[in-house]
């Protein structure tokens, strides 16, 4: 009968399915760069051609997909295959004149992977193949379950039904898995070769061993159940190759891995010690006086063992191997022979500290009796003690030999650690518990993997109609939904939002193109149609690093601001625009209406950075109907088809803060113009000074794509005149397209180099200054892990602004209670000198470091264009919640 723990093998290793899934999640988050480039990876985004490798149904084009972490599903009883599940979300663009394929595909792909031998005649593999595992997708096993759709403007006369569409998608996916994404062989060593493992999926329960009345209750109940991969091991010798079939029970007890050793193999190790004991011989010279003879009798007693046997006695936390020895001590004299029995117990337990099985002999008991009269009791006792001591000495040697072999058994986990280390550079495995049963020993332990990296949320404009979040992903997991929201700067249009599960793009329904290349969409979106802010919040799941279960995850929002950063040439000086939000009171102690949230620098930072024509309309006082009509009709009459144009209306400084009808009117104007409209204020009068606006009337300035002034107009201008000016003077250039204004500052400030730029600024501000020995070491030498011990937040603010005052108040509330030794806040104060920076630092408290930035040089060095801009150090926007495992979506 096969052993309940190990089947027909001496020992087995079991690894849980959940642990395999944790390792697959680590492979998903490895990526292809940096120190992990030599580790196996699973892609989180792919770009692939359909129809190039194997043409199917006339489909040819490019597909971009997001791929979740894979999940393995063990097949009960399988010795060479398993199933993989992975969630995908893709976007497809067909080549011209090809058969249609869904634009958006979202669902779950399942496939069976089989372990195949690498043919020995494959060049270079002949001497290596036996040490590698090569799993290959079984093409006929690939299935897709989900949904698909076409873009609104893609013409499909008769879209296929769901079953037909899924079959079409499945055919393409099968080709990709078999031909394009063929898995590379992975080196694991000969122990884990084909035929050396088996998958078990067992319902929870217990198995009962044969009861023995005198042992404690419960020892014979072994908890079983769960999903695991089983690999045979050897105790005295490696297991023979061949089909593994006999192990039937999963004995993990909800642990990550287990090593089970059969009691038969342990007792087989005891047998050589019994042979030594069976060969035992010893002699004693004895001289005694008998009661029937006056003369003493001298003789020799010869001791030997007649039989020796061992019994395995488990007690849950330990076991005893009880060796029963019987033999005799005989003489050729008239004195009686002696019969003896020895009970020699060995104690066996598991030391979790050193992760070894320990065995040592306990004190034995000896019983001896003479078969006749004439031998004094003291002589009998001396012989009995001699037998016991000799057996005890033999037992000590036997225990040392047995311990050495068993220690080699528990060290089999090193082989497991080696395999794990080839998959996850942060993995580890250790045994910490041992249980002793009638069938043998079960050692259980834990396997750790690298901690999960934080989600990545990135999006960018990829064409005139789409903002794509293809590069967003959750390491070790997958994204379920994308929640977009957007708002326009200064009330040009109302805010909006959208939520998608089947696509990672925010798509503006395509409108019609006009002469300025401006696409008027049905639902305009910032970044595509004008300046504003787009935010993305993702929800999904990650693989728990401890249990392997799903953990629900919510991350964000991450926001990007779009606009025209390089509007004017650098010789115009530093010019800014204000941002306002319409703040309605919701328990917040501030008045209703527009609230200034920031100031943006729109001066080009490079001499050739300006790239679009701009019609600047400066309105010193009230907006009037005539100027509005001139704009609408003048632009509509322009015949130029080769020039982009941006219209910017500049009101007096503070006008937008008044709110009211003017803001509503300008918002409506944006929908009437054939070019994007930017509404702002003449901040500090700097625009008027830069472009020589001196009158109290509406002033018109046409700036070319190089930033130079092409035309100047004062006061009322007719629509016909404006049309003529545009026709004659516009520079040929691409359409006025907003671009992202923000850098990913959170990611940048994960490196000490960014703080080093701020702290060590004295090295660069005045390169002509005399070189003196530095008082302080460069900050860039600090380790990244020490950043959060020093700084909790970095904020760029501009002196004298309302938005700066609000931000400083917020920071005072967050950090004002901290001491000088706590992680504090660094403030980079634009437009301030050393004296002003020191005054602000003194007013804020010891946790604040204030760095002056007189001309925005420091902010510009890290890509900051907006004040205030604040960056938290070491603070994640991730929310994780435990939930029951559910199907991936």
Tab-separated table of N, CA and C in Angstrom, residues 282 284 286 288 292 299-304 306 327-341 367-376 379-381 383-384 387:
chain	number	residue	atom	x	y	z
A	282	UNK	N	30.523	-9.490	22.897
A	282	UNK	CA	31.305	-8.959	24.010
A	282	UNK	C	31.609	-10.112	24.979
A	284	UNK	N	33.136	-11.331	28.979
A	284	UNK	CA	33.445	-10.939	30.356
A	284	UNK	C	34.153	-12.112	31.059
A	286	UNK	N	34.662	-13.807	34.535
A	286	UNK	CA	33.935	-13.780	35.804
A	286	UNK	C	34.524	-14.859	36.728
A	288	UNK	N	33.658	-16.408	40.517
A	288	UNK	CA	32.644	-16.372	41.566
A	288	UNK	C	32.844	-17.565	42.491
A	292	UNK	N	28.001	-24.400	46.695
A	292	UNK	CA	28.211	-25.841	46.782
A	292	UNK	C	29.680	-26.249	46.661
A	299	UNK	N	35.438	-18.212	34.803
A	299	UNK	CA	34.936	-18.562	33.470
A	299	UNK	C	34.854	-17.308	32.606
A	300	UNK	N	34.517	-17.522	31.352
A	300	UNK	CA	34.340	-16.426	30.387
A	300	UNK	C	32.893	-16.438	29.901
A	301	UNK	N	32.272	-15.284	29.990
A	301	UNK	CA	30.926	-15.122	29.440
A	301	UNK	C	31.032	-14.403	28.076
A	302	UNK	N	30.331	-14.929	27.089
A	302	UNK	CA	30.332	-14.356	25.728
A	302	UNK	C	28.937	-13.839	25.398
A	303	UNK	N	28.867	-12.522	25.167
A	303	UNK	CA	27.566	-11.905	24.873
A	303	UNK	C	27.335	-11.738	23.372
A	304	UNK	N	26.073	-11.896	22.930
A	304	UNK	CA	25.714	-11.689	21.521
A	304	UNK	C	24.230	-11.328	21.449
A	306	UNK	N	20.625	-11.840	19.652
A	306	UNK	CA	19.832	-12.779	18.866
A	306	UNK	C	18.916	-12.061	17.878
A	327	UNK	N	19.037	-10.871	23.436
A	327	UNK	CA	20.244	-11.668	23.236
A	327	UNK	C	20.617	-12.431	24.485
A	328	UNK	N	21.828	-12.974	24.493
A	328	UNK	CA	22.258	-13.754	25.636
A	328	UNK	C	23.731	-13.613	25.900
A	329	UNK	N	24.068	-13.916	27.144
A	329	UNK	CA	25.462	-13.966	27.579
A	329	UNK	C	25.687	-15.403	28.081
A	330	UNK	N	26.555	-16.186	27.396
A	330	UNK	CA	26.654	-17.622	27.628
A	330	UNK	C	28.075	-18.002	28.051
A	331	UNK	N	28.107	-19.130	28.778
A	331	UNK	CA	29.376	-19.634	29.288
A	331	UNK	C	29.414	-21.147	29.108
A	332	UNK	N	30.634	-21.676	29.027
A	332	UNK	CA	30.788	-23.133	28.918
A	332	UNK	C	30.940	-23.797	30.287
A	333	UNK	N	30.891	-22.971	31.334
A	333	UNK	CA	31.065	-23.515	32.678
A	333	UNK	C	29.727	-23.993	33.223
A	334	UNK	N	29.785	-24.363	34.493
A	334	UNK	CA	28.574	-24.821	35.164
A	334	UNK	C	27.694	-23.662	35.579
A	335	UNK	N	28.250	-22.475	35.431
A	335	UNK	CA	27.463	-21.298	35.806
A	335	UNK	C	26.321	-21.093	34.815
A	336	UNK	N	25.251	-20.430	35.227
A	336	UNK	CA	24.071	-20.280	34.339
A	336	UNK	C	24.334	-19.269	33.222
A	337	UNK	N	23.656	-19.518	32.089
A	337	UNK	CA	23.645	-18.526	31.006
A	337	UNK	C	22.731	-17.354	31.380
A	338	UNK	N	22.950	-16.249	30.674
A	338	UNK	CA	22.168	-15.039	30.959
A	338	UNK	C	21.398	-14.638	29.708
A	339	UNK	N	20.130	-14.376	29.840
A	339	UNK	CA	19.313	-13.799	28.759
A	339	UNK	C	19.056	-12.319	29.082
A	340	UNK	N	19.093	-11.492	28.023
A	340	UNK	CA	18.853	-10.059	28.281
A	340	UNK	C	17.985	-9.459	27.182
A	341	UNK	N	17.296	-8.402	27.518
A	341	UNK	CA	16.551	-7.560	26.560
A	341	UNK	C	16.924	-6.106	26.837
A	367	UNK	N	17.055	-5.478	30.854
A	367	UNK	CA	16.552	-6.529	31.747
A	367	UNK	C	17.369	-7.796	31.497
A	368	UNK	N	17.944	-8.365	32.569
A	368	UNK	CA	18.764	-9.580	32.422
A	368	UNK	C	18.415	-10.568	33.530
A	369	UNK	N	18.409	-11.851	33.201
A	369	UNK	CA	18.190	-12.873	34.235
A	369	UNK	C	18.977	-14.130	33.875
A	370	UNK	N	19.440	-14.759	34.897
A	370	UNK	CA	20.225	-15.984	34.716
A	370	UNK	C	19.290	-17.182	34.616
A	371	UNK	N	19.731	-18.178	33.841
A	371	UNK	CA	18.885	-19.361	33.618
A	371	UNK	C	19.102	-20.448	34.658
A	372	UNK	N	19.852	-20.156	35.653
A	372	UNK	CA	20.103	-21.130	36.717
A	372	UNK	C	20.654	-20.440	37.945
A	373	UNK	N	21.131	-21.251	38.910
A	373	UNK	CA	21.638	-20.710	40.155
A	373	UNK	C	23.157	-20.681	40.140
A	374	UNK	N	23.687	-19.854	40.999
A	374	UNK	CA	25.117	-19.850	41.178
A	374	UNK	C	25.793	-18.544	40.800
A	375	UNK	N	25.085	-17.649	40.099
A	375	UNK	CA	25.712	-16.384	39.685
A	375	UNK	C	25.231	-15.286	40.622
A	376	UNK	N	26.158	-14.696	41.343
A	376	UNK	CA	25.744	-13.643	42.276
A	376	UNK	C	25.070	-12.475	41.545
A	379	UNK	N	27.378	-9.762	40.007
A	379	UNK	CA	27.983	-10.132	38.723
A	379	UNK	C	26.951	-10.007	37.600
A	380	UNK	N	25.728	-10.443	37.889
A	380	UNK	CA	24.667	-10.327	36.874
A	380	UNK	C	24.420	-8.861	36.529
A	381	UNK	N	24.379	-8.025	37.551
A	381	UNK	CA	24.138	-6.585	37.302
A	381	UNK	C	25.290	-5.960	36.530
A	383	UNK	N	27.232	-7.444	34.358
A	383	UNK	CA	27.111	-7.843	32.953
A	383	UNK	C	25.981	-7.067	32.279
A	384	UNK	N	24.845	-6.917	32.975
A	384	UNK	CA	23.712	-6.174	32.403
A	384	UNK	C	24.095	-4.725	32.125
A	387	UNK	N	26.234	-4.601	29.030
A	387	UNK	CA	25.425	-4.710	27.800
A	387	UNK	C	24.752	-3.383	27.497
